[in-house]
PDB file of C-alpha atoms in Angstrom:
ATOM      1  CA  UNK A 190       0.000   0.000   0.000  1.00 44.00           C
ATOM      2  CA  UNK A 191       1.344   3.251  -0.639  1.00 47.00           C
ATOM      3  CA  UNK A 192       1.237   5.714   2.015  1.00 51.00           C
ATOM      4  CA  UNK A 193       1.774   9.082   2.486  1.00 53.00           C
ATOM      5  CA  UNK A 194       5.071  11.266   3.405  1.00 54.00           C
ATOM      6  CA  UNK A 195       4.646  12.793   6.798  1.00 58.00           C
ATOM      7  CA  UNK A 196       7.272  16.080   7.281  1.00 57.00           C
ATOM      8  CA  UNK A 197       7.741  14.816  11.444  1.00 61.00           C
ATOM      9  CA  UNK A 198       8.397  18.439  13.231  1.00 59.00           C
ATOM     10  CA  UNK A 199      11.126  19.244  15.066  1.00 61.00           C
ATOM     11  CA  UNK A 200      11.706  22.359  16.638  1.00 59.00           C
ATOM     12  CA  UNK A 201      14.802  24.505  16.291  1.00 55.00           C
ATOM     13  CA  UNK A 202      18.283  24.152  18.133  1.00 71.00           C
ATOM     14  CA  UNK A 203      16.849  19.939  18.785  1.00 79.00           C
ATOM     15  CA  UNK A 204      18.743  17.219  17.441  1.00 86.00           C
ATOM     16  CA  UNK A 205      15.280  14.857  17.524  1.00 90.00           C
ATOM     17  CA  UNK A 206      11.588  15.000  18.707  1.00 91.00           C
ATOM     18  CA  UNK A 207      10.045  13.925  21.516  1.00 92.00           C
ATOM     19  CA  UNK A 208       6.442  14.519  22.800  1.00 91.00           C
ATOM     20  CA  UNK A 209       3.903  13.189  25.465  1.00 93.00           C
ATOM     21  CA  UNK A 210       0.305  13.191  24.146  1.00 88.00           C
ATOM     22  CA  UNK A 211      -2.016  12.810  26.299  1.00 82.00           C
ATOM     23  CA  UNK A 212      -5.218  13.688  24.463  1.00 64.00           C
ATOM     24  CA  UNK A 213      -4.445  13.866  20.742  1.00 57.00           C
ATOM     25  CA  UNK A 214      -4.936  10.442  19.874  1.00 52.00           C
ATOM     26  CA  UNK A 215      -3.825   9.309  16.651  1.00 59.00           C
ATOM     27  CA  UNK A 216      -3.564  10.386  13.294  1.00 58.00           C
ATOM     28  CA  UNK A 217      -5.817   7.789  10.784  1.00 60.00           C
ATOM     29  CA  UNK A 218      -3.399   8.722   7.977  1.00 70.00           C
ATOM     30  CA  UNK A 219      -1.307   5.445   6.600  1.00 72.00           C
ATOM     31  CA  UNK A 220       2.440   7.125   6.390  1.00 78.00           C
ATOM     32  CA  UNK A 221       5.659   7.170   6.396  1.00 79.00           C
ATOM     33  CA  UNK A 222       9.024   9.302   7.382  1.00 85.00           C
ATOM     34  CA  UNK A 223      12.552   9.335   6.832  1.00 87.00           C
ATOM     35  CA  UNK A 224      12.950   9.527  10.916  1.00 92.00           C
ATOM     36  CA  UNK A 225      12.813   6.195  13.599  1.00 94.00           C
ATOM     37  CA  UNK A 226      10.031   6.410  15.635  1.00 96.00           C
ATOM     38  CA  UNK A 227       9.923   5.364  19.328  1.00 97.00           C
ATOM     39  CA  UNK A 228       6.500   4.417  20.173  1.00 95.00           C
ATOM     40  CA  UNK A 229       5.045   3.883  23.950  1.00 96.00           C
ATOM     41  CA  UNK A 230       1.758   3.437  24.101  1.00 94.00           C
ATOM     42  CA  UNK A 231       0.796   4.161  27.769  1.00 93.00           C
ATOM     43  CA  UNK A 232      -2.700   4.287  27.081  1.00 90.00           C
ATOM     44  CA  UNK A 233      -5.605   2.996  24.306  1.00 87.00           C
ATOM     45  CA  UNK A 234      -6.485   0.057  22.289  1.00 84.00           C
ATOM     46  CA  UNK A 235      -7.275  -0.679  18.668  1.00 83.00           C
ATOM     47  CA  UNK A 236      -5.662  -1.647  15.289  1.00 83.00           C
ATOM     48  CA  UNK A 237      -2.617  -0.781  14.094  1.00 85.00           C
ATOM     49  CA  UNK A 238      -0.905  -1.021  10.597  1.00 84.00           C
ATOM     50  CA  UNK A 239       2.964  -1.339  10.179  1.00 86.00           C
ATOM     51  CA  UNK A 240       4.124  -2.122   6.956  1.00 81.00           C
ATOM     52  CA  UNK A 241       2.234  -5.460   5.463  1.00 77.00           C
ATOM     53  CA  UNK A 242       0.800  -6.400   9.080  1.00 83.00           C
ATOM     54  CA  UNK A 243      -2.146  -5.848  10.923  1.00 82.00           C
ATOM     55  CA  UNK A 244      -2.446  -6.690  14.670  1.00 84.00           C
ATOM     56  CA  UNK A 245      -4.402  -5.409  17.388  1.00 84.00           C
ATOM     57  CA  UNK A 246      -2.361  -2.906  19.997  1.00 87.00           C
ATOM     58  CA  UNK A 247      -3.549  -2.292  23.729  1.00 85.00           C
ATOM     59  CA  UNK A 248      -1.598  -0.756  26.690  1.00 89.00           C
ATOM     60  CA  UNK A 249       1.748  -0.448  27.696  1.00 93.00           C
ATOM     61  CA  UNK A 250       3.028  -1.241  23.717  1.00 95.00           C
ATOM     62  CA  UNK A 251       6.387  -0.483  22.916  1.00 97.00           C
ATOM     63  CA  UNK A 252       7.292  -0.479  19.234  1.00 97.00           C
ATOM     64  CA  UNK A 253      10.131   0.555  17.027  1.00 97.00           C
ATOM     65  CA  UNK A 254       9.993   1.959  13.648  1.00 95.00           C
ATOM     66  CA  UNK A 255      12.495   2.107  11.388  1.00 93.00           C
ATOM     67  CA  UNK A 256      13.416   4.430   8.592  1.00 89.00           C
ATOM     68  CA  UNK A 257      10.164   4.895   6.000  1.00 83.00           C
ATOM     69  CA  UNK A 258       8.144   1.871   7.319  1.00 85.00           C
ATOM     70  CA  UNK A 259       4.938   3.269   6.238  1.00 83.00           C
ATOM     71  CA  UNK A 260       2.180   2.505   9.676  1.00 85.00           C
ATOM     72  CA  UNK A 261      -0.842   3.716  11.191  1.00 84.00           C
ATOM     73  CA  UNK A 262      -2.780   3.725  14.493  1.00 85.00           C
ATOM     74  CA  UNK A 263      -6.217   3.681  14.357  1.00 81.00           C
ATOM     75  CA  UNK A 264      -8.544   3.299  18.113  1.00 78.00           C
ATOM     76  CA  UNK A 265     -11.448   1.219  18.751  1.00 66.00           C
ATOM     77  CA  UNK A 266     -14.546   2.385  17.467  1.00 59.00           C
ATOM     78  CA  UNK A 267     -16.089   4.838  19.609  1.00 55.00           C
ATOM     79  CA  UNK A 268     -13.170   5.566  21.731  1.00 55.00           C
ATOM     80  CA  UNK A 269     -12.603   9.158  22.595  1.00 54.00           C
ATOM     81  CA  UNK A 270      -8.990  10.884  22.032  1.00 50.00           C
ATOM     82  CA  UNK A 271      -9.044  11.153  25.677  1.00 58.00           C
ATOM     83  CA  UNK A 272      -8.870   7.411  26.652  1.00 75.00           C
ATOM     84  CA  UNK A 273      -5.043   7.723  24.637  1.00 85.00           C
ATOM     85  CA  UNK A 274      -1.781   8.591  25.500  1.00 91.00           C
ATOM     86  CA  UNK A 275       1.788   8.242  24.173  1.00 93.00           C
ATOM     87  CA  UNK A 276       5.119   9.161  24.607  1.00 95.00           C
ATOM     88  CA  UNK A 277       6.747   9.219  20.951  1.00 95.00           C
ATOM     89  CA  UNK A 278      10.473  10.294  20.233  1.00 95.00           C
ATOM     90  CA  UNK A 279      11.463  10.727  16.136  1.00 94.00           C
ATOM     91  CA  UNK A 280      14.928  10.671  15.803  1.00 94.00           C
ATOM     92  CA  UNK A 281      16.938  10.894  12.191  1.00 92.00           C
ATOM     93  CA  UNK A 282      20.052   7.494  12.313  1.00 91.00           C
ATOM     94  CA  UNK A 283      22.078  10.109  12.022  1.00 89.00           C
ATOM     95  CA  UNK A 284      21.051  12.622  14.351  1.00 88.00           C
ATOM     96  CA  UNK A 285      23.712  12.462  16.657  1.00 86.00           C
ATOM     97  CA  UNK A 286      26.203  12.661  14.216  1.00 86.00           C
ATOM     98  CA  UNK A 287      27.403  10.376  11.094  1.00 84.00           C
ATOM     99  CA  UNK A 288      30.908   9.888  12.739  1.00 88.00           C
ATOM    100  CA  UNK A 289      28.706   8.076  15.759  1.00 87.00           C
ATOM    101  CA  UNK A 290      27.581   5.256  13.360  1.00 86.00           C
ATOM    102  CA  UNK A 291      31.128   4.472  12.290  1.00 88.00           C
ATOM    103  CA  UNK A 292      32.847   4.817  15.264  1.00 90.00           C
ATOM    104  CA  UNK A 293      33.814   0.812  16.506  1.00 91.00           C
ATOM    105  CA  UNK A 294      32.051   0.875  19.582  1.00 91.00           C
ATOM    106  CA  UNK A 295      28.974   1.563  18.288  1.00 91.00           C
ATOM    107  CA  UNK A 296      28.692  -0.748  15.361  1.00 91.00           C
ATOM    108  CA  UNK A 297      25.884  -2.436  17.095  1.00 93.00           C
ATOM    109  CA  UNK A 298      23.965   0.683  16.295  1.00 93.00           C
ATOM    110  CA  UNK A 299      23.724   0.277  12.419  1.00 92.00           C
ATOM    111  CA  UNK A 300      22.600  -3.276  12.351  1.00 93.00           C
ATOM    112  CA  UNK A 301      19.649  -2.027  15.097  1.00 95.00           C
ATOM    113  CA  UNK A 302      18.633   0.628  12.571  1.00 94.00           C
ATOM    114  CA  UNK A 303      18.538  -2.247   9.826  1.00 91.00           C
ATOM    115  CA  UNK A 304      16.028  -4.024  11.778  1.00 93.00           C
ATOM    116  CA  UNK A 305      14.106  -1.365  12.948  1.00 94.00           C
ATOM    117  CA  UNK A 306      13.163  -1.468   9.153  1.00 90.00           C
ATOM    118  CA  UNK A 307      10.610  -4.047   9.328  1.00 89.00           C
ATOM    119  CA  UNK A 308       9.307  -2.748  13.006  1.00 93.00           C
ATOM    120  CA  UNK A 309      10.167  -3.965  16.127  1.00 96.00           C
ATOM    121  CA  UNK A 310       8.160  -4.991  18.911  1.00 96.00           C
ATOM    122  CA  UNK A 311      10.141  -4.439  22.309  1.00 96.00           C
ATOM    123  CA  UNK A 312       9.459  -6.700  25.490  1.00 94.00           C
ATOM    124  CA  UNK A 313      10.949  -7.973  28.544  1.00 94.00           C
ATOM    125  CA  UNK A 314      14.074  -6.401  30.523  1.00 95.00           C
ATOM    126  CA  UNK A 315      14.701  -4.500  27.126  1.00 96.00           C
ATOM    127  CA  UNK A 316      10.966  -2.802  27.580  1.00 96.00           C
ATOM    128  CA  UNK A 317      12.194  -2.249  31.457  1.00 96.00           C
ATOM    129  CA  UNK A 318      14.835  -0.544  30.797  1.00 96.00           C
ATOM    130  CA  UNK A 319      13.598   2.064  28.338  1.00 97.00           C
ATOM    131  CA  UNK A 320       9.857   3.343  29.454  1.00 97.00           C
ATOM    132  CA  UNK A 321      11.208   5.618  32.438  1.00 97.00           C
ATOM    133  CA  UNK A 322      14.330   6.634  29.900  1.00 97.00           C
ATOM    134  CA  UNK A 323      11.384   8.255  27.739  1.00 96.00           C
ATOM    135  CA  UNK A 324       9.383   9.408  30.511  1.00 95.00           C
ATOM    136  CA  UNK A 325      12.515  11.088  32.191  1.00 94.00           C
ATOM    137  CA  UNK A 326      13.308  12.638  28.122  1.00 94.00           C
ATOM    138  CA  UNK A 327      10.232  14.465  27.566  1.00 93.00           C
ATOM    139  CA  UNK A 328      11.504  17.160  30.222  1.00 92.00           C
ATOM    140  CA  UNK A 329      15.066  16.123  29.939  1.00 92.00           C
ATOM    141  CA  UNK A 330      16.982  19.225  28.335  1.00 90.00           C
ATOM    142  CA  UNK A 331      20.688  19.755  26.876  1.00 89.00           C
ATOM    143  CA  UNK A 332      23.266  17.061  27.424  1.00 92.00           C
ATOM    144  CA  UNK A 333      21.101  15.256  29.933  1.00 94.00           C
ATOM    145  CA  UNK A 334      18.398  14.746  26.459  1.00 92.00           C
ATOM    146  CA  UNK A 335      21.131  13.468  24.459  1.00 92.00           C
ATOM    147  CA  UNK A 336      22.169  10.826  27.191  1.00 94.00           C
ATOM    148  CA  UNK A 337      18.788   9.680  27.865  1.00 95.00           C
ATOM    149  CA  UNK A 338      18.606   8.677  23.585  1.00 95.00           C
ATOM    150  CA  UNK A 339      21.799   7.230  23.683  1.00 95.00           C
ATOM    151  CA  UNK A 340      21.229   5.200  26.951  1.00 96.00           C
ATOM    152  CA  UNK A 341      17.671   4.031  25.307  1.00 97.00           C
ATOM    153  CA  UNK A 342      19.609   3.187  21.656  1.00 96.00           C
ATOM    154  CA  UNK A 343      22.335   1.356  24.095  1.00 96.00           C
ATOM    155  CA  UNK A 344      19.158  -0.950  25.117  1.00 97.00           C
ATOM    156  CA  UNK A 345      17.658  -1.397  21.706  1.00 96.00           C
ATOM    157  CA  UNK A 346      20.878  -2.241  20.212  1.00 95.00           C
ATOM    158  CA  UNK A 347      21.923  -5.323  23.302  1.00 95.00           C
ATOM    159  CA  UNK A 348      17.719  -6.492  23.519  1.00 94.00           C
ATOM    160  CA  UNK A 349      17.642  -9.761  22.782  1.00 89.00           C
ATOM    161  CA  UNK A 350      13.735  -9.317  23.632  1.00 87.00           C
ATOM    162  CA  UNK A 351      12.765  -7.515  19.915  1.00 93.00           C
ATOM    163  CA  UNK A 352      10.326  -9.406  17.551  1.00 93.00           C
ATOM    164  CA  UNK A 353      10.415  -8.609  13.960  1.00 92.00           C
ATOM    165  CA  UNK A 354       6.921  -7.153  13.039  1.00 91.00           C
ATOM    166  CA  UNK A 355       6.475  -6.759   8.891  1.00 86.00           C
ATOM    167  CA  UNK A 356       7.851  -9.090   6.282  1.00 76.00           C
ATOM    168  CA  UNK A 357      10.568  -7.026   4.111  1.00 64.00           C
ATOM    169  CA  UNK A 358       8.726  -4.891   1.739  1.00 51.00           C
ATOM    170  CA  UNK A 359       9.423  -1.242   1.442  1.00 45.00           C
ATOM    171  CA  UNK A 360       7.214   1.620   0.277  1.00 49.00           C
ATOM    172  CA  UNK A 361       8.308   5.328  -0.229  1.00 43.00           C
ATOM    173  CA  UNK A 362       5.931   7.359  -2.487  1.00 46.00           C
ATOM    174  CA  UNK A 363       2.556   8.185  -3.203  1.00 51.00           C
ATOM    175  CA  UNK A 364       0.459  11.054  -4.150  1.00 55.00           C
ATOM    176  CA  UNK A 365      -2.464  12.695  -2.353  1.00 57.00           C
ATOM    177  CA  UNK A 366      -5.239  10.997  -4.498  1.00 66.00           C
ATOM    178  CA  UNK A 367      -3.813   7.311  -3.846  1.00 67.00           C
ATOM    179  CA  UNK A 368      -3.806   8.543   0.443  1.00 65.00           C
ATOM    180  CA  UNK A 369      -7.459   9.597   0.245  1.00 72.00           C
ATOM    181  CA  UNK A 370      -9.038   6.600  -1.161  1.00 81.00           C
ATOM    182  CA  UNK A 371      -6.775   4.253   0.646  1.00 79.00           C
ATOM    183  CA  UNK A 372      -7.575   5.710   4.131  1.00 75.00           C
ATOM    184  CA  UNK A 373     -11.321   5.527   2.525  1.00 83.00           C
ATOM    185  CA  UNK A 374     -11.060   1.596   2.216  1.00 87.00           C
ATOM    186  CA  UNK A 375      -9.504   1.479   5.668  1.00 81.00           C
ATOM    187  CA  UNK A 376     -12.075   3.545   7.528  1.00 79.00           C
ATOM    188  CA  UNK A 377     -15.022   1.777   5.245  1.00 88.00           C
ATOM    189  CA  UNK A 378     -13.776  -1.690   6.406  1.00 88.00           C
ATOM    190  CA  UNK A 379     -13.057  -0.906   9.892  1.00 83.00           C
ATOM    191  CA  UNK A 380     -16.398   0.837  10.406  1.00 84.00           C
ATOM    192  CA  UNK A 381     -18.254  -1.834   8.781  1.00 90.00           C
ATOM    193  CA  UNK A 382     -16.089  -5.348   9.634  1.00 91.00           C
ATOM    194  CA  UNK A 383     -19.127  -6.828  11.527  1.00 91.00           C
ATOM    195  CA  UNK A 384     -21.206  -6.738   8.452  1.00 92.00           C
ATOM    196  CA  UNK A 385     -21.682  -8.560   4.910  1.00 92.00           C
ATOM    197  CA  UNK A 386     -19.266  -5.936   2.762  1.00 93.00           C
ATOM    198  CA  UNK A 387     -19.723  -6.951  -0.899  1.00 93.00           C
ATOM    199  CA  UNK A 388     -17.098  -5.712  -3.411  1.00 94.00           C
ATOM    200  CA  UNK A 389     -19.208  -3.377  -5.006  1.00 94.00           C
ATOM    201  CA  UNK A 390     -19.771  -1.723  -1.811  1.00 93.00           C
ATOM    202  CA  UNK A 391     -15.851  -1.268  -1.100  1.00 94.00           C
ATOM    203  CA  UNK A 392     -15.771  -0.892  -4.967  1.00 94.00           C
ATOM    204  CA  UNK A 393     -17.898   1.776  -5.143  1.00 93.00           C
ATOM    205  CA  UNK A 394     -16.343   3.567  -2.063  1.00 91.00           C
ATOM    206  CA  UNK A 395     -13.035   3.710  -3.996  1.00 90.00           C
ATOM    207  CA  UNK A 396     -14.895   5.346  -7.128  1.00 90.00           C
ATOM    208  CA  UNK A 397     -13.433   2.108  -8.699  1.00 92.00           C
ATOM    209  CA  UNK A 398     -15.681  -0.519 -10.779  1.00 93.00           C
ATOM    210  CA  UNK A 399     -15.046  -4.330  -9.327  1.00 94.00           C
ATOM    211  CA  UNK A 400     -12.596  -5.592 -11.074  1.00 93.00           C
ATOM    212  CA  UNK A 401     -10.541  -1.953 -11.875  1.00 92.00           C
ATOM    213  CA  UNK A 402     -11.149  -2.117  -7.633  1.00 92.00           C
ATOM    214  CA  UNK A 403     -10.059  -5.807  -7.229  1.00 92.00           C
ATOM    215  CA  UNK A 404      -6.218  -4.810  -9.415  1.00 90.00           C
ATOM    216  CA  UNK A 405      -5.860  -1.684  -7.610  1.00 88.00           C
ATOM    217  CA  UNK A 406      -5.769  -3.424  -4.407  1.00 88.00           C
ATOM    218  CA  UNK A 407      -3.703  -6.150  -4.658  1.00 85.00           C
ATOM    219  CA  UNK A 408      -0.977  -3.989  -6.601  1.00 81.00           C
ATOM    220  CA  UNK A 409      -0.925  -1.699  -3.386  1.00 77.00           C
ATOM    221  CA  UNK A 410      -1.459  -3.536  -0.836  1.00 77.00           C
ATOM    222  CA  UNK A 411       0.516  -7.238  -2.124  1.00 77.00           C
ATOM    223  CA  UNK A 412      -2.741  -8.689  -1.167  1.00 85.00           C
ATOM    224  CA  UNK A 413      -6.516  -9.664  -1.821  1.00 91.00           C
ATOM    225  CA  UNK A 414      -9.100  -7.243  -0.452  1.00 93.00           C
ATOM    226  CA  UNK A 415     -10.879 -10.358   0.848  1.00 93.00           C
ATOM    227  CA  UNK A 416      -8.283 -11.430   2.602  1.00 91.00           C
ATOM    228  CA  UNK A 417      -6.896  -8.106   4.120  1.00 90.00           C
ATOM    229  CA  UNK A 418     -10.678  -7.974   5.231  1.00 93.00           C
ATOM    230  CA  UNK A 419     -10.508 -11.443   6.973  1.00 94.00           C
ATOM    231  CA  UNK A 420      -7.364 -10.254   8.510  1.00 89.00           C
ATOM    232  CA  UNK A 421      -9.044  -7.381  10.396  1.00 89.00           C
ATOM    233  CA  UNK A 422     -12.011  -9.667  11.157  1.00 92.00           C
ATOM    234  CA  UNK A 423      -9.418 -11.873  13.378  1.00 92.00           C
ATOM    235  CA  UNK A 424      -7.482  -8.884  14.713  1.00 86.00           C
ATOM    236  CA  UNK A 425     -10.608  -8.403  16.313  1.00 87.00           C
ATOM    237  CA  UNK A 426     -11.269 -11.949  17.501  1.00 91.00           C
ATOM    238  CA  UNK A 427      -8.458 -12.002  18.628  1.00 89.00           C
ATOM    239  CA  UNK A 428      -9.299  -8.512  20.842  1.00 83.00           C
ATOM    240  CA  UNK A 429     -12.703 -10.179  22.242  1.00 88.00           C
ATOM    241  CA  UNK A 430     -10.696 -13.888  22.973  1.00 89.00           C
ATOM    242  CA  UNK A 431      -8.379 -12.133  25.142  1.00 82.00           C
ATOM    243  CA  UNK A 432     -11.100  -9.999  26.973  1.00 81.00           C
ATOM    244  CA  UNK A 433     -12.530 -13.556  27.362  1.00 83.00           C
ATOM    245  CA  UNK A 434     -16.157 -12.122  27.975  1.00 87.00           C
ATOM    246  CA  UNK A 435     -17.831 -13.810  25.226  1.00 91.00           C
ATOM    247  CA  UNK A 436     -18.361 -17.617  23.931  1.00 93.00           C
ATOM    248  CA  UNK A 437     -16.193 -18.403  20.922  1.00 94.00           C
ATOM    249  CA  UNK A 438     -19.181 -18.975  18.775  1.00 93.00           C
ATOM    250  CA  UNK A 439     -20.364 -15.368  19.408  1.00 95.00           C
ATOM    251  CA  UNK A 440     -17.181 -13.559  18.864  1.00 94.00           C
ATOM    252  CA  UNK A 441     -17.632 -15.218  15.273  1.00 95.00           C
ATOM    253  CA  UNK A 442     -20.519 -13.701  14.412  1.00 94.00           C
ATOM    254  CA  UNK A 443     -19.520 -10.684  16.058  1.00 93.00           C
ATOM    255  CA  UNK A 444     -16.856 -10.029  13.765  1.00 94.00           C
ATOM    256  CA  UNK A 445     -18.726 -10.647  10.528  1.00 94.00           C
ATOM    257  CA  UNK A 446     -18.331 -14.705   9.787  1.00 94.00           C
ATOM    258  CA  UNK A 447     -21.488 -16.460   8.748  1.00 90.00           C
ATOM    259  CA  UNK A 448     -20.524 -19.559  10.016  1.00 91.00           C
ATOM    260  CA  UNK A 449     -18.464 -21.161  13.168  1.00 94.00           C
ATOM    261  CA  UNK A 450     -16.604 -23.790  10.590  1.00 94.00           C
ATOM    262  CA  UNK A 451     -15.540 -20.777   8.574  1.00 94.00           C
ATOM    263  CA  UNK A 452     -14.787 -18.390  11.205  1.00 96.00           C
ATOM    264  CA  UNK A 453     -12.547 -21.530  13.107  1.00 95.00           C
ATOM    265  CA  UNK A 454     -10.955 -22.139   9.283  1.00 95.00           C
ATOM    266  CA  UNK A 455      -9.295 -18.406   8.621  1.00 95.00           C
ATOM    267  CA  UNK A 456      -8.705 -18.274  12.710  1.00 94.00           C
ATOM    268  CA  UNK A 457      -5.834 -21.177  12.454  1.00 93.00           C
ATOM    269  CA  UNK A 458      -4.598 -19.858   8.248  1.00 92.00           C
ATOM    270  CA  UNK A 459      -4.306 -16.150   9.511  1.00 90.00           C
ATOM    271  CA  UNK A 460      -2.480 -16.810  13.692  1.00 90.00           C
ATOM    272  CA  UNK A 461      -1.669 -20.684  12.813  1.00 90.00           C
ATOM    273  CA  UNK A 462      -3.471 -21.264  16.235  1.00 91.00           C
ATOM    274  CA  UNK A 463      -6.857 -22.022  17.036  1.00 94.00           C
ATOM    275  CA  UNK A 464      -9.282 -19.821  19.136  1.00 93.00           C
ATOM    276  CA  UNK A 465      -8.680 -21.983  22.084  1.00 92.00           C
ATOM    277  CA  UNK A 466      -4.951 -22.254  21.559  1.00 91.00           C
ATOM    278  CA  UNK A 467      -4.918 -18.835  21.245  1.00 89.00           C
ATOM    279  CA  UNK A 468      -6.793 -17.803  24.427  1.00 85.00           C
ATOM    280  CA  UNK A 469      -4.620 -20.506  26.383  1.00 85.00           C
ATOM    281  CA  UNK A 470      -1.253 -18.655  25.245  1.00 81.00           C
ATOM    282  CA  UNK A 471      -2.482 -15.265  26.119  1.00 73.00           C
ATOM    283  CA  UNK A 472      -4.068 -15.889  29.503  1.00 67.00           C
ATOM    284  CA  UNK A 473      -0.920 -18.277  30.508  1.00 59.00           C
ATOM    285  CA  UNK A 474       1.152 -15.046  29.633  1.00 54.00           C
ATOM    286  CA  UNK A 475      -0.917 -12.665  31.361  1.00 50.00           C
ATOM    287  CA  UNK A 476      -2.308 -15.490  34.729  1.00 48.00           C
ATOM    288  CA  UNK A 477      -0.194 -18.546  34.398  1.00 46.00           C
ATOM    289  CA  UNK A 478      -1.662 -19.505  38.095  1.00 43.00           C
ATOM    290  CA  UNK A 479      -5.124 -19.491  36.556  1.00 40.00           C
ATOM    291  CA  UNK A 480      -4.180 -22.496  33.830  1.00 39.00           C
TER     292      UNK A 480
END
């Protein structure tokens, strides 16, 4: 899919960005930028895009971005900007210098950077280590700023806890008219998961006939619009499995399957788990005393 360039502000007499919002939310535009991104989620749930995946994100998320991965955020339906809140830092590789990324000690740095391109998802001691770094940057000023990015890149580049997020495709350019009906798809299928979406509907959303619609989409995207839509419908499974609230049965019909056999079919192609499996893994993670 090909997203958007995003010019990522950063003020005067900085070396990199860094900002705490606490009632912005996110931005529902699919992008990308020549600049890392940190990403802590402190607060909110919903989808989010990076790259060629789609997963659900929830609390206390901490991701890294790599140079022009294009990605998105996008917060349950009906959740106010309010009920978010992030601490993001933007940094260029070279911001603190190109003679940094060659000197010896650092040559861990470079191959970080050239994971970072397919997103990583940061966890364990690693995750420790580097949410009160960010916290203590956001007021940190001077000498004491560039320490705290240097101590948090000295974490990222020794983690051993980092999983890989996107498969390796890269996209740089677009144009405005390709955003706007992209982010028109998105927004149509998110908003309307639950129900029967026919490709003339999504079609006609896209000011696209079927089959003009049906080669658009999987030359942007690298996949089927059926399937992409069958991929959200299981992100959100996967949301109400792990809330464990409802029967398995009705979280299939909840998220748009017509039938359990179905629903139970694309659930083990899309996680390579089944519904049960699934729930198991999380709640052993998250209760192991409760298994």
């Amino acid at each position: 899919m090909k997203p958007h360039f995003h010019k990522v502000p950063i003020a005067s007499r900085t070396s990199f960005s860094i900002r705490h919002d606490k009632d912005s939310g996110f931005g529902t535009v699919w992008h990308y930028h020549p600049e890392l991104e940190l990403h802590y989620l402190i607060k909110g749930a919903g989808v989010r895009f990076i790259g060629d995946n789609i997963s659900n994100f929830s609390d206390g998320e901490l991701i890294l971005l790599g140079e022009n991965l294009p990605h998105t955020w996008r917060v349950e339906e009906g959740t106010s900007n309010t009920a978010v809140e992030v601490i993001i830092i933007h940094f260029l590789p070279n911001c603190l210098g190109s003679e940094l990324l060659l000197l010896p000690e650092a040559y861990q740095i470079p191959k970080l950077y050239e994971k970072a391109r397919r997103g990583l998802l940061i966890k364990g001691k690693a995750k420790e280590g580097i949410i009160p770094l960010m916290k203590a940057a956001v007021n940190a000023q001077n000498l004491d700023r560039l320490i705290a990015l240097l101590s948090i890149l000295k974490i990222l580049a020794e983690a051993s806890d980092l999983e890989t997020i996107a498969s390796a495709h890269a996209f740089y350019k677009s144009n405005d008219s390709e955003t706007l009906r992209l982010n028109k798809i998105y927004a149509y299928t998110l908003s309307n998961y639950r129900n029967d979406i026919s490709l003339q509907d999504v079609a006609s959303i896209a000011n696209l006939g079927i089959t003009s619609f049906c080669r658009y989409f999987k030359l942007m995207t690298k996949k089927t619009y059926n399937d992409f839509l069958v991929e959200i419908r299981i992100s959100q499974a996967c949301r109400f499995l792990i809330e464990d609230k409802l029967a398995t049965e009705v979280i299939c019909f909840e998220c748009g399957f017509n039938n359990v056999s179905n629903f139970y079919r694309h659930f083990k192609k899309v996680t390579d788990m089944t519904p049960l499996e699934y729930k198991r893994k999380y709640l052993y993670k998250t209760a192991p005393e409760l298994i």
